[in-house]
Amino acid sequence: MIKIETLIQLPKTEDFVPFSEEMFHQLDTSQFRLEYLQGAISIIYWGEELLGHMYTDDIISLWAYIINGLEDYLNKGKTEIYSSGTVLTMTRLPQKQLLFAVNNKKFTLPETDFLELLLAEAIRFFGILGQVREAAEAKKLIGCLDQLS
């Protein structure tokens, strides 16, 4: 089982909370620019955290890097995504598997399930922010997942 969730670091704290529409509307953007909102993407696979709050970055940019990386992955079967000193790699494996590595710590995941969930979370995130172009990019990539079958 894979769980993917966007976490937001509350401004001026070390606390992370799940990103939701309600949470977004409660943010006091007079205190900071939305473009610099810090956050992380939590990826949990069968109870093991593969990625989480220990890899914090500007969350809007992080999601944009991931969408760009997924486009490379779908076209070339591999990608590397760099963010705040962290290297995420994805490599296509036989039998509809994907090798996901975070700073050389490697995990084998079911390719289609992982990509669908990752893109669904990107669409949800950008949809809440009202960033239509980015959400449309992620939706376009979901359409490309059919080529994996």
Coordinates of C-alpha atoms in Angstrom, one line a residue:
M1 CA 0.0 0.0 0.0
I2 CA 1.3 3.4 -1.0
K3 CA 0.3 6.7 0.7
I4 CA 1.4 10.0 -0.8
E5 CA 0.6 13.3 0.9
T6 CA 1.8 16.9 0.7
L7 CA 3.0 18.3 4.0
I8 CA 3.3 22.1 4.7
Q9 CA 5.7 23.5 7.3
L10 CA 3.8 26.0 9.3
P11 CA 5.5 29.4 9.0
K12 CA 8.0 30.3 11.8
T13 CA 7.7 26.8 13.3
E14 CA 9.2 23.3 12.8
D15 CA 5.7 21.8 12.6
F16 CA 4.4 20.0 9.5
V17 CA 0.7 19.5 8.7
P18 CA -1.1 17.8 5.9
F19 CA -2.0 20.2 3.1
S20 CA -5.7 20.7 2.6
E21 CA -8.0 23.4 1.2
E22 CA -9.1 24.4 4.7
M23 CA -5.5 24.6 5.8
F24 CA -4.6 26.7 2.7
H25 CA -7.3 29.2 3.4
Q26 CA -6.1 29.6 7.0
L27 CA -2.6 30.5 6.0
D28 CA -1.7 34.2 6.7
T29 CA 0.0 35.0 3.5
S30 CA 0.7 38.6 4.7
Q31 CA 3.5 37.0 6.7
F32 CA 5.3 35.4 3.7
R33 CA 5.1 34.9 0.0
L34 CA 3.3 31.8 -1.1
E35 CA 6.1 31.0 -3.6
Y36 CA 8.4 30.3 -0.6
L37 CA 6.0 28.1 1.3
Q38 CA 8.1 25.3 2.7
G39 CA 6.9 21.7 2.7
A40 CA 7.6 18.1 1.9
I41 CA 6.1 15.2 0.1
S42 CA 5.4 12.2 2.3
I43 CA 5.7 8.8 0.6
I44 CA 4.9 5.8 2.7
Y45 CA 5.1 2.3 1.3
W46 CA 3.7 -0.5 3.5
G47 CA 4.3 1.6 6.6
E48 CA 7.9 2.6 5.7
E49 CA 8.5 6.3 5.1
L50 CA 10.5 6.7 1.8
L51 CA 10.3 10.4 1.7
G52 CA 9.0 12.9 4.2
H53 CA 9.6 16.0 6.3
M54 CA 13.3 15.4 6.5
Y55 CA 13.5 16.5 2.8
T56 CA 12.0 20.0 3.0
D57 CA 11.9 22.5 0.1
D58 CA 9.8 25.2 -1.4
I59 CA 6.8 23.0 -2.0
I60 CA 5.5 24.6 -5.2
S61 CA 8.9 24.2 -6.8
L62 CA 9.3 20.7 -5.5
W63 CA 6.1 19.6 -7.1
A64 CA 7.1 21.3 -10.3
Y65 CA 10.4 19.5 -10.3
I66 CA 8.6 16.2 -9.8
I67 CA 6.2 16.7 -12.6
N68 CA 9.1 17.6 -14.9
G69 CA 11.0 14.5 -13.7
L70 CA 7.9 12.3 -14.3
E71 CA 7.7 13.6 -17.9
D72 CA 11.4 12.5 -18.4
Y73 CA 10.6 9.1 -16.7
L74 CA 7.7 8.4 -19.0
N75 CA 9.7 9.3 -22.1
K76 CA 13.1 7.7 -21.1
G77 CA 12.3 5.2 -18.4
K78 CA 14.5 7.1 -15.9
T79 CA 14.8 10.4 -14.2
E80 CA 16.8 12.3 -11.6
I81 CA 15.2 15.1 -9.6
Y82 CA 17.4 17.4 -7.5
S83 CA 16.0 19.4 -4.6
S84 CA 17.7 21.0 -1.7
G85 CA 20.6 18.6 -1.7
T86 CA 18.4 15.6 -2.1
V87 CA 18.5 13.4 -5.2
L88 CA 15.4 11.4 -6.2
T89 CA 15.8 8.9 -8.9
M90 CA 13.3 6.7 -10.7
T91 CA 14.2 3.9 -13.0
R92 CA 11.9 1.6 -14.9
L93 CA 12.3 -2.1 -14.1
P94 CA 10.9 -5.2 -15.7
Q95 CA 7.5 -6.5 -14.6
K96 CA 5.9 -3.1 -14.2
Q97 CA 8.1 -2.2 -11.3
L98 CA 9.9 1.1 -10.6
L99 CA 13.2 1.6 -8.7
F100 CA 12.7 4.7 -6.5
A101 CA 15.9 6.0 -4.8
V102 CA 16.3 8.8 -2.3
N103 CA 20.0 9.8 -1.8
N104 CA 20.9 6.2 -2.8
K105 CA 18.4 4.5 -0.5
K106 CA 16.5 2.3 -2.9
F107 CA 13.0 0.9 -3.0
T108 CA 11.1 -1.2 -5.6
L109 CA 7.6 0.0 -6.1
P110 CA 4.7 -1.0 -8.4
E111 CA 5.1 1.4 -11.2
T112 CA 1.6 2.3 -12.3
D113 CA 0.1 2.5 -8.8
F114 CA 3.0 4.7 -7.6
L115 CA 2.9 7.1 -10.6
E116 CA -0.9 7.4 -10.5
L117 CA -0.9 8.3 -6.8
L118 CA 2.0 10.7 -7.2
L119 CA 0.3 12.5 -10.0
A120 CA -3.1 12.5 -8.3
E121 CA -1.5 14.3 -5.3
A122 CA 0.2 16.8 -7.6
I123 CA -3.2 17.5 -9.2
R124 CA -4.9 17.9 -5.8
F125 CA -2.1 20.2 -4.6
F126 CA -2.1 22.5 -7.6
G127 CA -5.9 22.5 -7.8
I128 CA -6.1 23.8 -4.2
L129 CA -3.6 26.5 -5.0
G130 CA -5.6 27.4 -8.1
Q131 CA -2.6 26.8 -10.4
V132 CA -4.4 25.5 -13.4
R133 CA -1.5 25.2 -15.7
E134 CA 0.5 22.9 -13.4
A135 CA -2.6 20.8 -12.6
A136 CA -3.2 20.4 -16.3
E137 CA 0.4 19.3 -16.8
A138 CA 0.0 16.6 -14.2
K139 CA -3.3 15.5 -15.7
K140 CA -1.6 15.2 -19.1
L141 CA 1.0 12.9 -17.6
I142 CA -1.7 10.7 -16.1
G143 CA -3.0 10.2 -19.7
C144 CA 0.5 9.0 -20.6
L145 CA 0.4 6.2 -18.0
D146 CA -1.5 4.1 -20.5
Q147 CA 1.7 3.6 -22.5
L148 CA 3.1 1.7 -19.5
S149 CA 0.7 -1.2 -19.8

